[in-house]
Coordinates of C-alpha atoms in Angstrom, one line a residue:
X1 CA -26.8 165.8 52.3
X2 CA -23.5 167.5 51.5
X3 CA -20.3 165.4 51.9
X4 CA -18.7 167.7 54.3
X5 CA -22.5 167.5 56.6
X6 CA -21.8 163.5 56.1
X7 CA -18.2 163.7 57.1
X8 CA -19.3 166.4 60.5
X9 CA -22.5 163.2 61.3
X10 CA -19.7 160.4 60.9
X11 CA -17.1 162.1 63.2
X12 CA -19.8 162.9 66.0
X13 CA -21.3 159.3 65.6
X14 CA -17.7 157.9 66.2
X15 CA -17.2 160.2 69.3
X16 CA -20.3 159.3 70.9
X17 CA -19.5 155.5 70.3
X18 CA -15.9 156.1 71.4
X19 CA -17.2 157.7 74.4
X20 CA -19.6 154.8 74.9
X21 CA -16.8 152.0 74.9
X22 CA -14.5 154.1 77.2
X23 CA -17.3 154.3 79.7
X24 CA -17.8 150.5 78.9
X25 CA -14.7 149.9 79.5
X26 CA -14.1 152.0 83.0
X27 CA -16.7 150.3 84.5
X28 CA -15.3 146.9 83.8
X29 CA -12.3 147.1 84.6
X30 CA -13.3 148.8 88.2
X31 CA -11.5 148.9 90.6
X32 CA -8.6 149.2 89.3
X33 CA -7.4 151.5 92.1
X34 CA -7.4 151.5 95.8
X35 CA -10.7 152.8 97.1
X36 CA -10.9 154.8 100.2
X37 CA -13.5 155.0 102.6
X38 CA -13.8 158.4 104.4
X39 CA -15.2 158.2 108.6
X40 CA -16.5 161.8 109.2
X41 CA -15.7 160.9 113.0
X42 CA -12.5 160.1 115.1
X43 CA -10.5 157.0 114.7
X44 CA -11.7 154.2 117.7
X45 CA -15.0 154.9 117.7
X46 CA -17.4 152.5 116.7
X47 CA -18.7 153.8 113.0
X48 CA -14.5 154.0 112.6
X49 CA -14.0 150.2 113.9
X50 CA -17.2 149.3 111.4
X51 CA -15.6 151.0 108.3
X52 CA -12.4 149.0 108.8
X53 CA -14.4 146.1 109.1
X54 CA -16.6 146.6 106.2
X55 CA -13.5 147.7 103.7
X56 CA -11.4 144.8 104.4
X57 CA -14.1 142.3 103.0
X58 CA -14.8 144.4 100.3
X59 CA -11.4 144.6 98.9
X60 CA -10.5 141.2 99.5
X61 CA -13.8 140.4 97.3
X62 CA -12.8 143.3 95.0
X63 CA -9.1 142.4 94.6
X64 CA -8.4 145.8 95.7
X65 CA -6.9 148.0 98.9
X66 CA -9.4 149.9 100.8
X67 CA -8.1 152.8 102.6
X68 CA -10.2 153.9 105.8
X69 CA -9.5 158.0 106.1
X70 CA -10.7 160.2 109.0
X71 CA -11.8 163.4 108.4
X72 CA -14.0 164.5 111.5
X73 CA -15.0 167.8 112.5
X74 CA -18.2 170.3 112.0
X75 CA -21.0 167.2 113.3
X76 CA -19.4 165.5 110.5
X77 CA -20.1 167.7 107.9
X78 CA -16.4 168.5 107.1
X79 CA -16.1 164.3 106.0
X80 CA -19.3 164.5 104.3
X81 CA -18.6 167.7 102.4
X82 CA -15.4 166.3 101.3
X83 CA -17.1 163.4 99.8
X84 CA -20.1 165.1 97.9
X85 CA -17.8 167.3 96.4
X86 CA -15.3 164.3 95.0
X87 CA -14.9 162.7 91.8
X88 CA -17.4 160.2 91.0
X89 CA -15.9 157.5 90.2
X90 CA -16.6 154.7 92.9
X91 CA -13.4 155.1 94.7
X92 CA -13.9 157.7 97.4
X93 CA -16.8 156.6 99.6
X94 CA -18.4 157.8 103.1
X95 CA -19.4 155.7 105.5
X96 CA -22.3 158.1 107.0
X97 CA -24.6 158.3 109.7
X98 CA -28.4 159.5 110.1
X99 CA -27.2 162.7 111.5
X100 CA -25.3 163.5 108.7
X101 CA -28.2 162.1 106.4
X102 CA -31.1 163.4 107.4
X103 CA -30.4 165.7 110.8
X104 CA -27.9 168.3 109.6
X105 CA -30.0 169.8 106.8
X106 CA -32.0 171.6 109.2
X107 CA -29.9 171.9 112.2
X108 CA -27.0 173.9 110.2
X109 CA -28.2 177.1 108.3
X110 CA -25.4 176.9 105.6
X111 CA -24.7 173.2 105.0
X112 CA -22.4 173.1 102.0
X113 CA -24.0 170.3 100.8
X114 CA -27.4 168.6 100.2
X115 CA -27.4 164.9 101.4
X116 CA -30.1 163.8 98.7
X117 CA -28.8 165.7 95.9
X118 CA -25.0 164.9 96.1
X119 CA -24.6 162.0 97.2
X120 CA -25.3 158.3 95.9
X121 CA -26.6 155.7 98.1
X122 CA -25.1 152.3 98.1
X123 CA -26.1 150.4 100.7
X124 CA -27.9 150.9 104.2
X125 CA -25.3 148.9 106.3
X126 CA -27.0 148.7 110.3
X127 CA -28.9 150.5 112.7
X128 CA -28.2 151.4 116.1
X129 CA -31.2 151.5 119.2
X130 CA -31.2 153.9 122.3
X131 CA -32.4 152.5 125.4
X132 CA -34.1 155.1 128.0
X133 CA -32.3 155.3 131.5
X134 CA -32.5 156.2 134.7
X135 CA -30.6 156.4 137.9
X136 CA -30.4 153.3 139.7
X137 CA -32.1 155.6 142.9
X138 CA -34.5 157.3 140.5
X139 CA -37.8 156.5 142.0
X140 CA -39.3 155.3 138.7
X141 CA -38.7 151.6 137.8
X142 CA -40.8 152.0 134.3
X143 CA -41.2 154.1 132.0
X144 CA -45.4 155.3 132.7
X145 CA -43.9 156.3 136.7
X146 CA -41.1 158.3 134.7
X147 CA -43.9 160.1 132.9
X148 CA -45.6 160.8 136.0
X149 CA -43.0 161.8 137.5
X150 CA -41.8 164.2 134.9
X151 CA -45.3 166.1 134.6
X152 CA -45.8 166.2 138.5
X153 CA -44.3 168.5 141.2
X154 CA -40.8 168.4 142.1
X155 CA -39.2 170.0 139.0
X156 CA -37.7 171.5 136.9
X157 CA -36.7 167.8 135.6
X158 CA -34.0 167.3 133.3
X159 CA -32.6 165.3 130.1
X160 CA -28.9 164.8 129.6
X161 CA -27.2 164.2 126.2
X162 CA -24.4 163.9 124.3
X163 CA -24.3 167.2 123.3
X164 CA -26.2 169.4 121.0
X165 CA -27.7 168.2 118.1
X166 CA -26.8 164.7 119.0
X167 CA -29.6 161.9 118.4
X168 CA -30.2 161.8 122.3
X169 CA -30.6 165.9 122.4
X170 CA -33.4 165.3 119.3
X171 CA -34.5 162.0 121.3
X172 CA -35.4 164.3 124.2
X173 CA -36.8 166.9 122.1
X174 CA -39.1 164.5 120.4
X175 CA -39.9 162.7 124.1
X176 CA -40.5 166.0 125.6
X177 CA -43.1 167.4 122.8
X178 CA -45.4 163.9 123.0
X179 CA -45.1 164.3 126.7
X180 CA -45.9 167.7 127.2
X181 CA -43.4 168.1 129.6
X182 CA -41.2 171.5 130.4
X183 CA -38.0 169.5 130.4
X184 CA -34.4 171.0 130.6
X185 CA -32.2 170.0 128.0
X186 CA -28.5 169.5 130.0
X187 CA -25.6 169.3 126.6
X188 CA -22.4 167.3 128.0
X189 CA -19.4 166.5 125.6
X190 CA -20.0 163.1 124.9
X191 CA -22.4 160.2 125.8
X192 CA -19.9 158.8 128.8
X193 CA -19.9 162.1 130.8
X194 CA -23.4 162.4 130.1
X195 CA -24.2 159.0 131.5
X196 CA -21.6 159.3 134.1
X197 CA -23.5 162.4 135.9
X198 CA -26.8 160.4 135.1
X199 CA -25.3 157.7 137.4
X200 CA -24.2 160.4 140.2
X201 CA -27.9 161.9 140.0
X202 CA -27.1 165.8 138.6
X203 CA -29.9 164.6 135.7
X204 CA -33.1 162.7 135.5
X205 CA -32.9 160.5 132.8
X206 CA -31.2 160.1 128.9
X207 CA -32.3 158.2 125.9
X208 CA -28.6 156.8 125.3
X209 CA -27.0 154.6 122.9
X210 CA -27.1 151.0 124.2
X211 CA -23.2 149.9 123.6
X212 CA -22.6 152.7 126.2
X213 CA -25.8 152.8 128.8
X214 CA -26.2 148.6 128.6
X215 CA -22.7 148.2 130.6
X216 CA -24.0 150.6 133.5
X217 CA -27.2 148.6 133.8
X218 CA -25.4 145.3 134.2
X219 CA -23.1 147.0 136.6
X220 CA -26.2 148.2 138.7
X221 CA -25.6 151.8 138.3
X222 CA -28.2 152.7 136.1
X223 CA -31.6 151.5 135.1
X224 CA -33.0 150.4 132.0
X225 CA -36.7 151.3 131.2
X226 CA -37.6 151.2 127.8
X227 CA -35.9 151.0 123.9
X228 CA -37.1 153.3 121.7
X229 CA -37.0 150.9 118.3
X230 CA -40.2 150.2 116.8
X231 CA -40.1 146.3 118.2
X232 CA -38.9 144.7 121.2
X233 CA -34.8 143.8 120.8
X234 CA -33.9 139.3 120.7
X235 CA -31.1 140.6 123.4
X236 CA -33.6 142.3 125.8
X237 CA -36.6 140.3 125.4
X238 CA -38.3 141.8 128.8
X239 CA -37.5 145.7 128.0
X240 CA -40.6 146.9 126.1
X241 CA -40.2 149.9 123.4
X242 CA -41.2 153.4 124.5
X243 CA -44.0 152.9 121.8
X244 CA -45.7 150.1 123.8
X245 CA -44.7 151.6 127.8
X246 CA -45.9 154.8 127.0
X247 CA -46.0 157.4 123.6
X248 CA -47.2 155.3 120.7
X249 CA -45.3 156.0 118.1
X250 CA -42.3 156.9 119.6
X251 CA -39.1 155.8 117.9
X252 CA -35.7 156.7 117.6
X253 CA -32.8 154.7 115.9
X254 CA -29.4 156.1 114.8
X255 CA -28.6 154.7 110.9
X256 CA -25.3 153.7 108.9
X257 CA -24.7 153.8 105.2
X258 CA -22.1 153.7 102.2
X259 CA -22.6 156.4 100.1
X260 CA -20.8 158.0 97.0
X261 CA -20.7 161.5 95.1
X262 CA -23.9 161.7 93.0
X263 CA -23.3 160.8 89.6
X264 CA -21.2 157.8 90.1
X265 CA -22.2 155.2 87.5
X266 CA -24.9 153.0 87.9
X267 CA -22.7 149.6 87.4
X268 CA -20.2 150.9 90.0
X269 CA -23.4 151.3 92.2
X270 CA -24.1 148.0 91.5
X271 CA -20.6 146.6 92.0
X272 CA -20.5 148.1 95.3
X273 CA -23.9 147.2 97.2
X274 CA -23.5 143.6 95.9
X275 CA -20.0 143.7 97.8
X276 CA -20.7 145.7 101.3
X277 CA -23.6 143.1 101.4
X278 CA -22.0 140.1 101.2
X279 CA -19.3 141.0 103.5
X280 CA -22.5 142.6 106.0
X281 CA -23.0 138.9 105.8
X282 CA -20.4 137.3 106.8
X283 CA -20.4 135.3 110.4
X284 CA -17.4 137.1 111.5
X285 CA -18.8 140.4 110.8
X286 CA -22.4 140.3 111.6
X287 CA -20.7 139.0 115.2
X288 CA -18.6 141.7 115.7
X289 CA -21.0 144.3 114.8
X290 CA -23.7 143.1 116.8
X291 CA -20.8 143.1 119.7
X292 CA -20.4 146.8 119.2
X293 CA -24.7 147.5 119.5
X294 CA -25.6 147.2 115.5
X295 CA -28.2 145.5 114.4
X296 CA -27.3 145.2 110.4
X297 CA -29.1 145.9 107.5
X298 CA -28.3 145.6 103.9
X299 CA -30.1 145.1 100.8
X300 CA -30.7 147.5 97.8
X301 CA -29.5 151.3 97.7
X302 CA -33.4 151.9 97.6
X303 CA -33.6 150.9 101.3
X304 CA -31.2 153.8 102.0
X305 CA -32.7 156.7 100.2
X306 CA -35.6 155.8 101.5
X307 CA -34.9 156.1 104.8
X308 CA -33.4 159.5 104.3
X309 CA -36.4 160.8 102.5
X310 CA -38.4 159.9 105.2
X311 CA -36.6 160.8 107.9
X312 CA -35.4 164.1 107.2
X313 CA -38.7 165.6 107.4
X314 CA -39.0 164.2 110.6
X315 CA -36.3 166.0 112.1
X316 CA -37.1 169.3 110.4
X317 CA -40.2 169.5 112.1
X318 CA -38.7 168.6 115.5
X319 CA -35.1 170.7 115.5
X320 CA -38.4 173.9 113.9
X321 CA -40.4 173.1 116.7
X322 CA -37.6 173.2 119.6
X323 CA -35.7 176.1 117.8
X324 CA -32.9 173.9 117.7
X325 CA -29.4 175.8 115.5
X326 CA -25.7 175.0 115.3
X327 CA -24.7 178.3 113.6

């Protein structure tokens, strides 16, 4: 080999190490910044409050600030966009939700971005039931007389949700196609005026989230009939799961995760489940979180992309089946 072919193997050989050891040496000394945490929603609400919650553990076990940024808008697409198109480099993260994860690919025609391609899961962090409910002067007082009353005379009967393409709009869908039932689909602009018209009797039922239905049932203004998770809840022992009352099978749960850009290191990965699951552990904050309706989750990334793989054919067939589009 000619000395100058020697000289052009040494020189790449010392770049590639030098590349190595830089790498090497990013990764060790992360964070060595303040990481930010981007909410796809409004400030207040409960994803928000859990974010906050979430990064303060983390940088106090990190030894670094966590920033939580809002960035709502488009069914938060606009946050998550934001976030697959970042650096990866472990400090911008997206606290994200199943509608986000494995709805809006196939309710929005031109998503900017592909949830499984770019972006990295870190850590499943909790789960969130719905709870089916009626009226407190609906004639049905479980959920096989709601049935019969839905596919009997009397109609048109109707569904209310949070709006469309909300987890209680695809609920319905998915109740409606097992039941066989021509039900009309009423959109409202948020769960509380959905639930408050629910109360006054303008709709027939709602699969809602239960940190905003359970209060009206323990008021006495509405009526709880069924959850639609694939077990009975500790907190309400004696409501059975729409599975068991009525549509085997049946289940609807909203879902929460950390994610980053795709290509974000593998050690960084690491670095950062290990931390959002210790602090998903702590007493304080497995007490509050369960205050606001989550149940929590943790454990490996894997748990994560799983759940989005198998979920998002799910809702492809569903929003395909109900002709379901946001643009």
């Amino acid at each position: 080999m000619k000395q100058s072919a020697v000289r052009q193997f040494l020189a790449r050989g010392a770049c590639a190490l030098s590349a190595l050891f830089c790498a090497a040496a990013a990764n060790a000394a992360y964070p060595d910044q303040p990481i930010r945490i981007i909410v796809p929603y409004p400030a207040g609400g409960s994803t928000d409050l859990t974010a906050r919650l979430l990064g303060q553990k983390v940088g106090e076990q990190l030894g670094q600030t966590v920033i939580v940024e809002n960035r709502p808008g488009a069914g938060s697409n606009i946050g998550t966009n934001y976030v697959a198109k970042s650096k990866p480099d472990g400090y911008t993260l997206i606290l994200a939700t199943s509608t986000a994860l494995a709805v809006n690919p196939s309710l929005y025609s031109n998503l900017p971005f592909d949830p499984q391609k770019d972006l990295t899961p870190i850590i499943m962090t909790s789960t969130m039931p719905n709870v089916v409910v009626v009226g407190n002067g609906s004639k049905a007082h479980t959920l096989k007389e709601l049935n019969a009353m839905l596919k009997g005379p009397g109609g048109p009967f109707s569904y209310a949700s949070a709006g469309n393409g909300t987890p209680s709009h695809l609920g319905g869908e998915l109740y409606k196609r097992a039941l066989g039932a021509p039900l009309v689909h009423v959109p409202y602009k948020g769960g509380a005026p959905a639930l408050t018209d629910l109360v006054g009797g303008q709709t027939t039922f709602m699969i809602a989230v239960m940190p905003e239905a359970m209060p009206l049932v323990k008021d006495g203004k509405l009526r709880a009939l069924a959850v639609t998770t694939r077990n009975r809840l500790p907190a309400y022992p004696d409501l059975p799961t729409v599975a068991e009352a009525a549509i085997p099978g049946y289940e609807l749960v909203a879902w929460y995760g950390i994610l980053a850009p795709a290509g974000t290191p593998p050690a960084i990965v690491s670095t950062l489940n290990k931390a959002f699951d210790k602090a998903l552990k702590e007493p304080d904050v497995a007490h509050k979180m369960q205050d606001m309706g989550f149940d929590i989750t943790g454990g490996a990334p894997e748990v994560l992309s799983q759940r989005m793989k198998t979920e998002t054919p799910v809702w492809k067939d569903v929003i395909e089946k109900a002709g379901i589009k946001m643009d």
